[in-house]
Coordinates of C-alpha atoms in Angstrom, one line a residue:
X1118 CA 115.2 99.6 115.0
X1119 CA 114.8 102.8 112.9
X1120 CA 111.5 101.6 112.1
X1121 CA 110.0 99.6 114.7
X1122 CA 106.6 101.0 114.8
X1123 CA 103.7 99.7 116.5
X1124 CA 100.2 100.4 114.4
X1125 CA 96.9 98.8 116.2
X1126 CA 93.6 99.7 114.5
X1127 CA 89.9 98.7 115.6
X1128 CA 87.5 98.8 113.3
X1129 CA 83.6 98.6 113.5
X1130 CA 81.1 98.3 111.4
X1131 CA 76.9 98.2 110.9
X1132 CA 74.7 97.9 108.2
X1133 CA 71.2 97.8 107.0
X1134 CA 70.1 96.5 103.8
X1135 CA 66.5 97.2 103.1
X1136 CA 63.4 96.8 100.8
X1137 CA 61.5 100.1 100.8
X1138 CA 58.7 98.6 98.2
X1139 CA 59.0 95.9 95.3
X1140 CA 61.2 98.6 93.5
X1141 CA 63.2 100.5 95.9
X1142 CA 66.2 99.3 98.4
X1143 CA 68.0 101.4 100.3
X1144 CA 71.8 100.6 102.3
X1145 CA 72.7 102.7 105.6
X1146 CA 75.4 102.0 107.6
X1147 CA 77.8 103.5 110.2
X1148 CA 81.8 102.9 110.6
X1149 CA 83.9 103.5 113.2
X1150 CA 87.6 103.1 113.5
X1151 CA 90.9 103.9 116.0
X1152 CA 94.4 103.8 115.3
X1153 CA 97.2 104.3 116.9
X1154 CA 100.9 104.2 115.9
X1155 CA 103.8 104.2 118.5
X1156 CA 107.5 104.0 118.2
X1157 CA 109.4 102.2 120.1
X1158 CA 111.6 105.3 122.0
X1159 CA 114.2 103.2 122.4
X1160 CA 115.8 103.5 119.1
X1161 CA 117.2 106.7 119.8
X1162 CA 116.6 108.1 116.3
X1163 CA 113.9 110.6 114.9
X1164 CA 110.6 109.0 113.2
X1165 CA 109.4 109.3 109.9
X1166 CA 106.1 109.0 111.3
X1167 CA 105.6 109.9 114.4
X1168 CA 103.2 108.6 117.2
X1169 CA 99.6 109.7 116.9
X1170 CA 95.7 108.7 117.7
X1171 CA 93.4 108.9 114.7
X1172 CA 89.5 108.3 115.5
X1173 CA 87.3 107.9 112.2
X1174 CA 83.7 107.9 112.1
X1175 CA 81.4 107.7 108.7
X1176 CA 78.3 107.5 107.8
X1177 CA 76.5 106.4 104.5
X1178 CA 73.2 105.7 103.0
X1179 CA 72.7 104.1 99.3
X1180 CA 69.0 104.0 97.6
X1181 CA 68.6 101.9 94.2
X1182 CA 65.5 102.3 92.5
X1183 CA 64.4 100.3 89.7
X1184 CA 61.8 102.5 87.2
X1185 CA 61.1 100.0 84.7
X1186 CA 62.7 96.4 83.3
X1187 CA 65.7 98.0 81.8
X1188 CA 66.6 101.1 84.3
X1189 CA 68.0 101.5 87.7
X1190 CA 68.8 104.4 89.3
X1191 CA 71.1 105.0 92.1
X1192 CA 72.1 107.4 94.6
X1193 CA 74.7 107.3 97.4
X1194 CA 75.7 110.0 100.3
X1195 CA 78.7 109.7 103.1
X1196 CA 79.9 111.9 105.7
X1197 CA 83.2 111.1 107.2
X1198 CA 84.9 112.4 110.3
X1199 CA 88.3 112.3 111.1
X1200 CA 90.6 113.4 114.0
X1201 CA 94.0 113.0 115.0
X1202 CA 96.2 113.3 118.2
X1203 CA 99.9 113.7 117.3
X1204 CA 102.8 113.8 119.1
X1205 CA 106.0 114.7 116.5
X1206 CA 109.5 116.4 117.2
X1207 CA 110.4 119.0 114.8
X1208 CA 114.2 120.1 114.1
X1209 CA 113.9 123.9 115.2
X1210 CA 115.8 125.0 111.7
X1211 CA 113.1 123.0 109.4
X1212 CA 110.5 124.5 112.0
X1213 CA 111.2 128.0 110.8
X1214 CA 112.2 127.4 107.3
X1215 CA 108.6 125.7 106.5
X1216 CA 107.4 129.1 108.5
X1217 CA 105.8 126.8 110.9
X1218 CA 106.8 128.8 114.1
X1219 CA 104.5 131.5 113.0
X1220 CA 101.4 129.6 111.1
X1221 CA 101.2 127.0 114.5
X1222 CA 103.0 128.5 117.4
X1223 CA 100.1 127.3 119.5
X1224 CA 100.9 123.6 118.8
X1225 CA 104.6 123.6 120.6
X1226 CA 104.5 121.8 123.9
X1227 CA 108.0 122.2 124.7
X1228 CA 111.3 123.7 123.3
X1229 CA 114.8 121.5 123.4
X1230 CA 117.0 124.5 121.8
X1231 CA 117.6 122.4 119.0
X1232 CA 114.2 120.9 118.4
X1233 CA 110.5 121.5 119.5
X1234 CA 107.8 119.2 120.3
X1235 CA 104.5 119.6 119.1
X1236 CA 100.9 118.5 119.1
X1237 CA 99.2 118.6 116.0
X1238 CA 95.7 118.0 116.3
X1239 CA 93.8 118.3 113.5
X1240 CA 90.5 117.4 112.1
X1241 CA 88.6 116.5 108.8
X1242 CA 84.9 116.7 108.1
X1243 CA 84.4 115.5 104.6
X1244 CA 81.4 114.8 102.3
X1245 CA 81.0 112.1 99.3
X1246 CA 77.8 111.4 97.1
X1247 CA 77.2 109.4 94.0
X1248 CA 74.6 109.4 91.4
X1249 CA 74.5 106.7 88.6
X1250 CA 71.9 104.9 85.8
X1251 CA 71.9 101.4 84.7
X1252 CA 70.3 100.9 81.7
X1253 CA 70.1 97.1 79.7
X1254 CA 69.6 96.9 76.0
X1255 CA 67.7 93.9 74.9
X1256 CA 70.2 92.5 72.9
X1257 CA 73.1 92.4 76.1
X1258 CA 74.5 95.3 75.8
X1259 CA 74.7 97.5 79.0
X1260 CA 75.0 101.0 79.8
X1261 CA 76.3 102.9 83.4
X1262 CA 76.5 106.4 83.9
X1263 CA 78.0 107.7 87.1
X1264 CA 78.9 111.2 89.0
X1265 CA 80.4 110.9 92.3
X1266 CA 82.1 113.7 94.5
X1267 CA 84.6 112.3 97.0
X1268 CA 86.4 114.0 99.5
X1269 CA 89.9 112.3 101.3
X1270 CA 91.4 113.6 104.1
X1271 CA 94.9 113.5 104.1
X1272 CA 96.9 110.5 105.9
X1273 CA 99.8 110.8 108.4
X1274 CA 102.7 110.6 105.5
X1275 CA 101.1 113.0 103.8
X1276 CA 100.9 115.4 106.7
X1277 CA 104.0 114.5 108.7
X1278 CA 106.9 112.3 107.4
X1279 CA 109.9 113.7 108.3
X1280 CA 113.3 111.9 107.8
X1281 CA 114.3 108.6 106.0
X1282 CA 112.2 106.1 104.7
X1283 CA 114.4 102.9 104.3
X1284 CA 112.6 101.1 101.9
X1285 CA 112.8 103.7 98.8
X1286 CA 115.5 104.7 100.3
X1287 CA 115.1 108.7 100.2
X1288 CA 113.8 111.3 102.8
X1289 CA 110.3 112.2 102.8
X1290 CA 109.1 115.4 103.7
X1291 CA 104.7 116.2 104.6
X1292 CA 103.4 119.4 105.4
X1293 CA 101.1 120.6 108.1
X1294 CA 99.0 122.5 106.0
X1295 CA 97.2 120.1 103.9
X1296 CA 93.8 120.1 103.6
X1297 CA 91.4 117.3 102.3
X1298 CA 91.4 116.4 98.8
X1299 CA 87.6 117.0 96.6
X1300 CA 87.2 115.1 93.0
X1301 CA 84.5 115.3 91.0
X1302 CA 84.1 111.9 88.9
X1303 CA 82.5 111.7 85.8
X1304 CA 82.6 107.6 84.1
X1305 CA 80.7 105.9 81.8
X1306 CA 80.7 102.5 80.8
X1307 CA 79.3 100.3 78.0
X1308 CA 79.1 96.4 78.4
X1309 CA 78.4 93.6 76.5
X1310 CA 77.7 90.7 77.8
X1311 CA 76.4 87.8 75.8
X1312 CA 77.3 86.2 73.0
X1313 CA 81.1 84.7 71.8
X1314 CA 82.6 88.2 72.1
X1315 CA 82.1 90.0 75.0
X1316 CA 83.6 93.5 76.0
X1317 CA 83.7 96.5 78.4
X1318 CA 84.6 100.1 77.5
X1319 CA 85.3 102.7 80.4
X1320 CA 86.0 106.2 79.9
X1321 CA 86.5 108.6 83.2
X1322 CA 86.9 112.1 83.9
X1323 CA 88.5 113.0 87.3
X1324 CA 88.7 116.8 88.5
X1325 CA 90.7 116.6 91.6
X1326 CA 91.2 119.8 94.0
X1327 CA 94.0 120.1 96.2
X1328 CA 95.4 116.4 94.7
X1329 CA 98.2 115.1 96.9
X1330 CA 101.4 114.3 95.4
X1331 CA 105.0 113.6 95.9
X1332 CA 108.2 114.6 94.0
X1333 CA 111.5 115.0 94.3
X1334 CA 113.2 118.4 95.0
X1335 CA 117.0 117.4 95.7
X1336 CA 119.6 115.7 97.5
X1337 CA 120.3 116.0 101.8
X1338 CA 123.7 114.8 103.0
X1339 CA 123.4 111.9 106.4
X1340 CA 125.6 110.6 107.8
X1341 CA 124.5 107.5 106.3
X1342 CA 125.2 108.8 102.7
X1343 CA 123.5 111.2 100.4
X1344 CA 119.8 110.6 99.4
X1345 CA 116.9 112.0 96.7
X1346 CA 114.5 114.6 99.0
X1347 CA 110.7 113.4 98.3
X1348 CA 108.3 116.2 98.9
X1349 CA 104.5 116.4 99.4
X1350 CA 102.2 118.9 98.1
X1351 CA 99.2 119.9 96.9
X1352 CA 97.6 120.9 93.5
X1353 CA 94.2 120.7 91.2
X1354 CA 95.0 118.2 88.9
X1355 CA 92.7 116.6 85.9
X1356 CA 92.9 112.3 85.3
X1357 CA 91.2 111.3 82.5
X1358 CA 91.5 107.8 80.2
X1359 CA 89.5 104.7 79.5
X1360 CA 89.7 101.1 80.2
X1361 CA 88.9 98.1 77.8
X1362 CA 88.1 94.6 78.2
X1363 CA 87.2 91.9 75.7
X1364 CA 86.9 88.2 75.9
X1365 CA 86.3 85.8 72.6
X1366 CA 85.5 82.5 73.0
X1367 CA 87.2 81.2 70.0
X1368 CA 86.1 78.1 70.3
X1369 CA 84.7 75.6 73.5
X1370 CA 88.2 75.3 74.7
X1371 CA 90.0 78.1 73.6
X1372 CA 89.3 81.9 75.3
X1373 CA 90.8 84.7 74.7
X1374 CA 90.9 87.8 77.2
X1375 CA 92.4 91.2 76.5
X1376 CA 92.9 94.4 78.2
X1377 CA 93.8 97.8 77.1
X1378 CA 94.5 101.2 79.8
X1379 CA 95.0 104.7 79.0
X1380 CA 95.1 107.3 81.8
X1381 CA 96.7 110.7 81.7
X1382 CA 97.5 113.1 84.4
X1383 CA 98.0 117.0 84.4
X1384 CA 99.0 119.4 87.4
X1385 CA 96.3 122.4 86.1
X1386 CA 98.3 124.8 88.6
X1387 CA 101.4 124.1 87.1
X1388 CA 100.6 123.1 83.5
X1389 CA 102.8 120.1 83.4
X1390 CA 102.0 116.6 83.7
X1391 CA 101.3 115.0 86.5
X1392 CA 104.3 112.6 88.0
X1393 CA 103.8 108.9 88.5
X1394 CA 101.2 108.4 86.0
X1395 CA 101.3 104.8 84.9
X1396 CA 102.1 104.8 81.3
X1397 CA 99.8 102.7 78.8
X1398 CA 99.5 99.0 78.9
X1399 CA 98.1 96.0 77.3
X1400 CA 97.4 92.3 78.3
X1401 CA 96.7 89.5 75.8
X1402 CA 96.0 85.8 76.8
X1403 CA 95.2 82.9 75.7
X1404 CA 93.5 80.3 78.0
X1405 CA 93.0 76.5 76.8
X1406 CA 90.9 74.3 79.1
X1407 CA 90.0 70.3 79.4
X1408 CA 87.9 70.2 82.0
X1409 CA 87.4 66.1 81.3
X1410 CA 91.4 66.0 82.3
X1411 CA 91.6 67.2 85.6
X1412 CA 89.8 70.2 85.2
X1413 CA 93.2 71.2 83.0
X1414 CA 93.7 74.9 82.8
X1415 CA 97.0 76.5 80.5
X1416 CA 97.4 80.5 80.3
X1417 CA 100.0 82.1 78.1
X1418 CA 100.0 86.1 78.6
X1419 CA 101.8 88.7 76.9
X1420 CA 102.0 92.1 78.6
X1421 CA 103.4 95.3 76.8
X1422 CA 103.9 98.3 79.0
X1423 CA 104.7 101.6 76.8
X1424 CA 107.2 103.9 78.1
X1425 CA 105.6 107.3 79.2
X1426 CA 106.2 109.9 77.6
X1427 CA 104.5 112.8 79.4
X1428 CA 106.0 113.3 82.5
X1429 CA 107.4 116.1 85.0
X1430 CA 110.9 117.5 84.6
X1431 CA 112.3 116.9 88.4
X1432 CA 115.9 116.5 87.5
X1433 CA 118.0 119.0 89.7
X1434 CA 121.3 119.5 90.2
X1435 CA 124.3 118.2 92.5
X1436 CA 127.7 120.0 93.3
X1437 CA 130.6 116.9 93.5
X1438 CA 132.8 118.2 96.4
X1439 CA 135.6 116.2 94.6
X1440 CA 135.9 117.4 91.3
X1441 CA 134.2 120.7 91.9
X1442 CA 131.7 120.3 89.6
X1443 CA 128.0 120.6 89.2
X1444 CA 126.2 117.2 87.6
X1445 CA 122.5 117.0 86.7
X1446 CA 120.7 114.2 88.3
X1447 CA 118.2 112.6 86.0
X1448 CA 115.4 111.7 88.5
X1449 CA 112.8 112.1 85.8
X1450 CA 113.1 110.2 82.4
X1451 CA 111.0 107.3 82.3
X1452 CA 112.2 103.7 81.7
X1453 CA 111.9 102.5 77.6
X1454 CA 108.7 100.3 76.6
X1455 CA 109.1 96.5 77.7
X1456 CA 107.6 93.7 77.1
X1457 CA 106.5 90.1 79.2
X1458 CA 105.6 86.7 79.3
X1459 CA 103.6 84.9 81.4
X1460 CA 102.5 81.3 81.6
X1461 CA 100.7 79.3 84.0
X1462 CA 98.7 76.3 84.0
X1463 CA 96.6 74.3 86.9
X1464 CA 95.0 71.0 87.2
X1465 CA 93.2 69.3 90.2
X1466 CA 93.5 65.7 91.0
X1467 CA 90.8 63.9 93.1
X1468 CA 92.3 62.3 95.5
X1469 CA 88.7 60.8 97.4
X1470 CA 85.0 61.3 97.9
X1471 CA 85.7 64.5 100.5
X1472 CA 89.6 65.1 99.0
X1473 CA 91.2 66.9 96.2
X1474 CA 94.5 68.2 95.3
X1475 CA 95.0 71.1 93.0
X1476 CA 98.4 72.0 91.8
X1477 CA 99.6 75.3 90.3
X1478 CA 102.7 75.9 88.1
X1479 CA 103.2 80.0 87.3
X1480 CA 106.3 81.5 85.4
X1481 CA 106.2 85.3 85.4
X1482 CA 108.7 86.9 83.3
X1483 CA 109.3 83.6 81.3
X1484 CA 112.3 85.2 79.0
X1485 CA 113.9 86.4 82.3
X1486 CA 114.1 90.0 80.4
X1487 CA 115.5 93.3 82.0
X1488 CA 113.2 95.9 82.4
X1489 CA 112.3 98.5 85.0
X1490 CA 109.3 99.9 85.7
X1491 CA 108.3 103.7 85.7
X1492 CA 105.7 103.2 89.1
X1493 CA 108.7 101.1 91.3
X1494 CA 110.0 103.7 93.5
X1495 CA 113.6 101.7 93.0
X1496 CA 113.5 101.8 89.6
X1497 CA 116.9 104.1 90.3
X1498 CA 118.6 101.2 91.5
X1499 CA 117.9 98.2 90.2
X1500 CA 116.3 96.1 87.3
X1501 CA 112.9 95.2 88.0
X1502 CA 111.9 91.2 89.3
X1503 CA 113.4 88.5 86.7
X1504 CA 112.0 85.3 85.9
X1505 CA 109.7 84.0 89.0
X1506 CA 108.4 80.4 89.3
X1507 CA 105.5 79.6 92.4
X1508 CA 104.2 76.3 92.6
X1509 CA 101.1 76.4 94.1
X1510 CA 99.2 73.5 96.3
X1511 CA 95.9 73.2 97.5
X1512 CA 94.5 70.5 99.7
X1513 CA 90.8 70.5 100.3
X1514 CA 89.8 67.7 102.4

């Protein structure tokens, strides 16, 4: 009943896709969108989130123009409008220790003695714009270049949880003061796309102001037991890395696909990486296909996830009533490296003229191994998911 939220949204959309001339097109469109969450008062018990109205409203226009056989040039403009009608208790002794009660005393409907209620109602006016090349070499290969600014305004967890969220199981705390984040993008990428072997290669730049995040400061006692304290905040932050694809047809029936990612994260305010980075990863796979024997498809991939090794030291430290002792708890050190299979395989029988049946047989985690991952908020807890078999049927008739 804790969390038996109601979230409605209505969303609109309209767009325009036009020729200008033979070599120019040009996209415009508007969006609108309302949402509104309610609790069910009933429950007796404070929110995490707490009942709000959020209107959106964006606009966008996208030109392409093509200068010759080989490059296009693009360029891309949005302006988004948010605001937000809140309704959210706040315990009078967090009130005063955030220093709320003197930043927003104009936002206090009504005071309870122990608690006030207030209503927030802020809003966001944000800008976005993209500028990019495509350029084709004659012998496949293909070339993007892209800059893009984009600004996000921050969401209603990130501005106003406040208590127990059940499903990581620790209290999250937002802040009133946010303001939007602004990133300035900077990605290339290089194709190839003919030929037996075929590959993508994507290195990014991201310079992020005011990046949202969320990290643990501590421990609160409940009365339904002790859990981690989750804070948000803000920070400029740098995320830069590459992705690579590659496909090889080693022969008609046999492909294979592999991918590579590298990303790394760093809190520039700070000077310490960023947390919650995912770590570096491969996937290799084999495919074998008959399509004379109903359309047969088999997949074996193996997935190799590094352990991270830069990461945030967030361990802090808990006095034990009972033995009157301080412990450190480790909420930081990353899971080891691990390593999965995967196998699948598909076929589709015709059944008549207008029917077929296609049947799907996929084993994740085919050694059943134990492994956590660093990104599952309940890595604390438990291993991650074992061995997992879905059977899959389609009947198109």
């Amino acid at each position: 009943p804790a969390v038996d939220l109601l979230l409605t949204t209505h969303h609109l959309h309209a767009g325009l896709e036009t020729k200008l001339n033979a070599l120019t097109s040009l996209n415009v469109g508007l969006e609108g969108r309302f949402q509104e969450n309610v609790a069910d008062p009933s429950t007796g018990v404070r929110r995490l989130i707490p009942d709000y109205e959020q209107y959106d409203f964006a606009a966008f226009a996208i030109a392409d123009h093509r200068f010759n056989d080989r490059l296009v040039g693009e360029v891309g403009l949005r302006y988004d409008y948010r605001y937000m009608d809140v309704l959210k208790f706040y315990r009078k002794t967090f009130w005063e220790s955030r220093g709320y009660d003197e930043l927003y005393p104009e936002i206090v409907v009504e005071d309870f003695g122990t608690q006030v209620l207030t209503n927030p109602q802020p809003d966001f006016s944000n800008f976005s714009a993209t500028a990019g090349i495509n350029y084709s070499f004659s012998d496949g290969y293909v070339l993007y270049a892209n800059y893009s600014l984009a600004m996000r305004a921050p969401n209603a967890s990130e501005l106003y949880s406040d208590g127990l969220h059940h499903s990581a199981s620790r209290i999250e705390l937002g802040d009133l003061g946010f303001d939007s984040e602004t990133a300035n993008r900077f990605s290339a990428t290089l194709q190839k796309q003919t030929g037996r072997f075929r590959f993508t290669v994507n290195p990014f730049l991201n310079l992020i102001d005011d990046f949202i995040l969320i990290e643990p400061t501590g421990v609160q006692q409940t009365i339904r037991g002790n859990f981690q304290v989750w804070e948000y905040r803000q920070t400029q932050a740098t995320l830069l890395g590459f992705d690579i694809d590659a496909q090889f047809n080693i022969s008609d029936a046999l492909l294979y696909n592999g991918q590579f990612s590298f990303i790394k994260g760093y809190d520039r305010t700070m000077d310490l990486p960023l947390i919650n980075m995912p770590p570096v990863s491969t996937l290799n796979e084999l495919v074998w296909t008959h399509p004379e024997f109903y359309d047969l498809r088999i997949s074996l991939q193996s997935q190799y996830v590094f352990e991270q090794n830069e990461f945030p030291d967030n361990n802090f430290d808990v006095f034990i009533p009972e033995t009157g002792e301080s412990v450190e708890v480790d909420v930081s050190t990353p899971p080891p490296a691990y390593h999965l299979m995967h196998l699948s395989g598909d076929a589709t029988f015709k059944l008549n003229e207008k029917s077929d049946l296609a049947v799907g047989l996929t084993i994740n985690n085919l050694f059943d191994t134990s492994y956590r991952d660093y990104l599952n908020r309940l890595r604390y807890y438990a291993d991650d998911l074992g061995r997992n078999i879905i059977l899959n049927l389609k009947l198109n008739y």
